[in-house]
PDB file of C-alpha atoms in Angstrom:
ATOM      1  CA  MET A1009      -2.429  -7.543   0.253  1.00  0.00           C
ATOM      2  CA  GLU A1010      -5.177  -9.686   1.598  1.00  0.00           C
ATOM      3  CA  SER A1011      -8.817  -8.394   1.871  1.00  0.00           C
ATOM      4  CA  ASN A1012     -10.276 -11.211   3.560  1.00  0.00           C
ATOM      5  CA  VAL A1013     -12.477  -9.994   6.401  1.00  0.00           C
ATOM      6  CA  THR A1014     -13.922 -12.198   9.133  1.00  0.00           C
ATOM      7  CA  ARG A1015     -16.971 -11.256  11.314  1.00  0.00           C
ATOM      8  CA  SER A1016     -15.773 -11.116  15.041  1.00  0.00           C
ATOM      9  CA  VAL A1017     -19.215 -12.355  16.441  1.00  0.00           C
ATOM     10  CA  ILE A1018     -18.760 -14.398  19.813  1.00  0.00           C
ATOM     11  CA  ASN A1019     -21.461 -16.787  20.827  1.00  0.00           C
ATOM     12  CA  MET A1020     -22.070 -16.594  24.502  1.00  0.00           C
ATOM     13  CA  GLU A1021     -24.257 -18.229  27.095  1.00  0.00           C
ATOM     14  CA  PRO A1022     -26.962 -15.832  28.428  1.00  0.00           C
ATOM     15  CA  GLY A1023     -25.704 -16.415  31.905  1.00  0.00           C
ATOM     16  CA  GLU A1024     -22.117 -15.414  31.026  1.00  0.00           C
ATOM     17  CA  LEU A1025     -23.428 -12.590  29.176  1.00  0.00           C
ATOM     18  CA  SER A1026     -25.377 -11.212  32.202  1.00  0.00           C
ATOM     19  CA  LYS A1027     -22.313 -11.658  34.315  1.00  0.00           C
ATOM     20  CA  LEU A1028     -20.296  -9.340  31.923  1.00  0.00           C
ATOM     21  CA  LEU A1029     -23.049  -6.801  31.798  1.00  0.00           C
ATOM     22  CA  SER A1030     -23.732  -6.520  35.624  1.00  0.00           C
ATOM     23  CA  GLU A1031     -22.960  -3.543  37.448  1.00  0.00           C
ATOM     24  CA  VAL A1032     -19.595  -3.490  39.189  1.00  0.00           C
ATOM     25  CA  LYS A1033     -19.695  -1.797  42.911  1.00  0.00           C
ATOM     26  CA  GLU A1034     -16.709   0.187  43.549  1.00  0.00           C
ATOM     27  CA  THR A1035     -15.165   1.136  46.963  1.00  0.00           C
ATOM     28  CA  VAL A1036     -13.308   3.970  48.034  1.00  0.00           C
ATOM     29  CA  ALA A1037      -9.618   3.173  49.247  1.00  0.00           C
ATOM     30  CA  SER A1038      -9.643   4.621  52.721  1.00  0.00           C
ATOM     31  CA  ASP A1039      -6.176   3.681  53.616  1.00  0.00           C
ATOM     32  CA  VAL A1040      -4.446   5.851  51.019  1.00  0.00           C
ATOM     33  CA  ASP A1041      -2.516   8.865  52.124  1.00  0.00           C
ATOM     34  CA  VAL A1042      -3.536  11.775  49.793  1.00  0.00           C
ATOM     35  CA  THR A1043      -1.154  14.268  51.408  1.00  0.00           C
ATOM     36  CA  LYS A1044       2.008  12.747  49.760  1.00  0.00           C
ATOM     37  CA  THR A1045       2.284  14.157  46.347  1.00  0.00           C
ATOM     38  CA  SER A1046       3.830  12.405  43.495  1.00  0.00           C
ATOM     39  CA  LYS A1047       6.193  14.088  41.019  1.00  0.00           C
ATOM     40  CA  ILE A1048       4.654  15.879  38.330  1.00  0.00           C
ATOM     41  CA  PHE A1049       5.012  14.735  34.784  1.00  0.00           C
ATOM     42  CA  SER A1050       6.198  17.719  32.818  1.00  0.00           C
ATOM     43  CA  ALA A1051       6.786  18.346  29.028  1.00  0.00           C
ATOM     44  CA  ALA A1052      10.477  18.098  29.886  1.00  0.00           C
ATOM     45  CA  ASP A1053       9.666  14.446  30.840  1.00  0.00           C
ATOM     46  CA  LEU A1054       8.146  13.765  27.607  1.00  0.00           C
ATOM     47  CA  TRP A1055      10.753  15.167  25.457  1.00  0.00           C
ATOM     48  CA  LYS A1056      13.334  13.004  27.409  1.00  0.00           C
ATOM     49  CA  ILE A1057      11.187   9.838  26.691  1.00  0.00           C
ATOM     50  CA  GLN A1058      10.692  10.865  22.876  1.00  0.00           C
ATOM     51  CA  GLY A1059      14.460  11.481  22.697  1.00  0.00           C
ATOM     52  CA  SER A1060      15.468   8.216  24.085  1.00  0.00           C
ATOM     53  CA  ARG A1061      12.998   6.421  21.738  1.00  0.00           C
ATOM     54  CA  LEU A1062      14.539   8.084  18.711  1.00  0.00           C
ATOM     55  CA  LYS A1063      18.101   7.189  19.686  1.00  0.00           C
ATOM     56  CA  THR A1064      16.954   3.575  20.021  1.00  0.00           C
ATOM     57  CA  VAL A1065      15.418   3.530  16.894  1.00  0.00           C
ATOM     58  CA  SER A1066      18.202   4.895  15.013  1.00  0.00           C
ATOM     59  CA  ARG A1067      20.704   2.472  16.791  1.00  0.00           C
ATOM     60  CA  ARG A1068      18.315  -0.353  15.401  1.00  0.00           C
ATOM     61  CA  ALA A1069      18.441   1.221  12.015  1.00  0.00           C
ATOM     62  CA  ALA A1070      22.209   1.331  11.947  1.00  0.00           C
ATOM     63  CA  LEU A1071      22.585  -2.406  12.704  1.00  0.00           C
TER      64      LEU A1071
END
């Protein structure tokens, strides 16, 4: 196992750095209809996702 570690320092121009660090102004979306409710994500949905992942992994292992 390699243990080479490199520093992750990126040199950047001061102008570009100030652009990245500047404050972003956010706006509220006024055209969104909040009366429509989306389907609630339940524990059963999570179990279904996890079960399908396990089936996929076991199929790959069988090949």
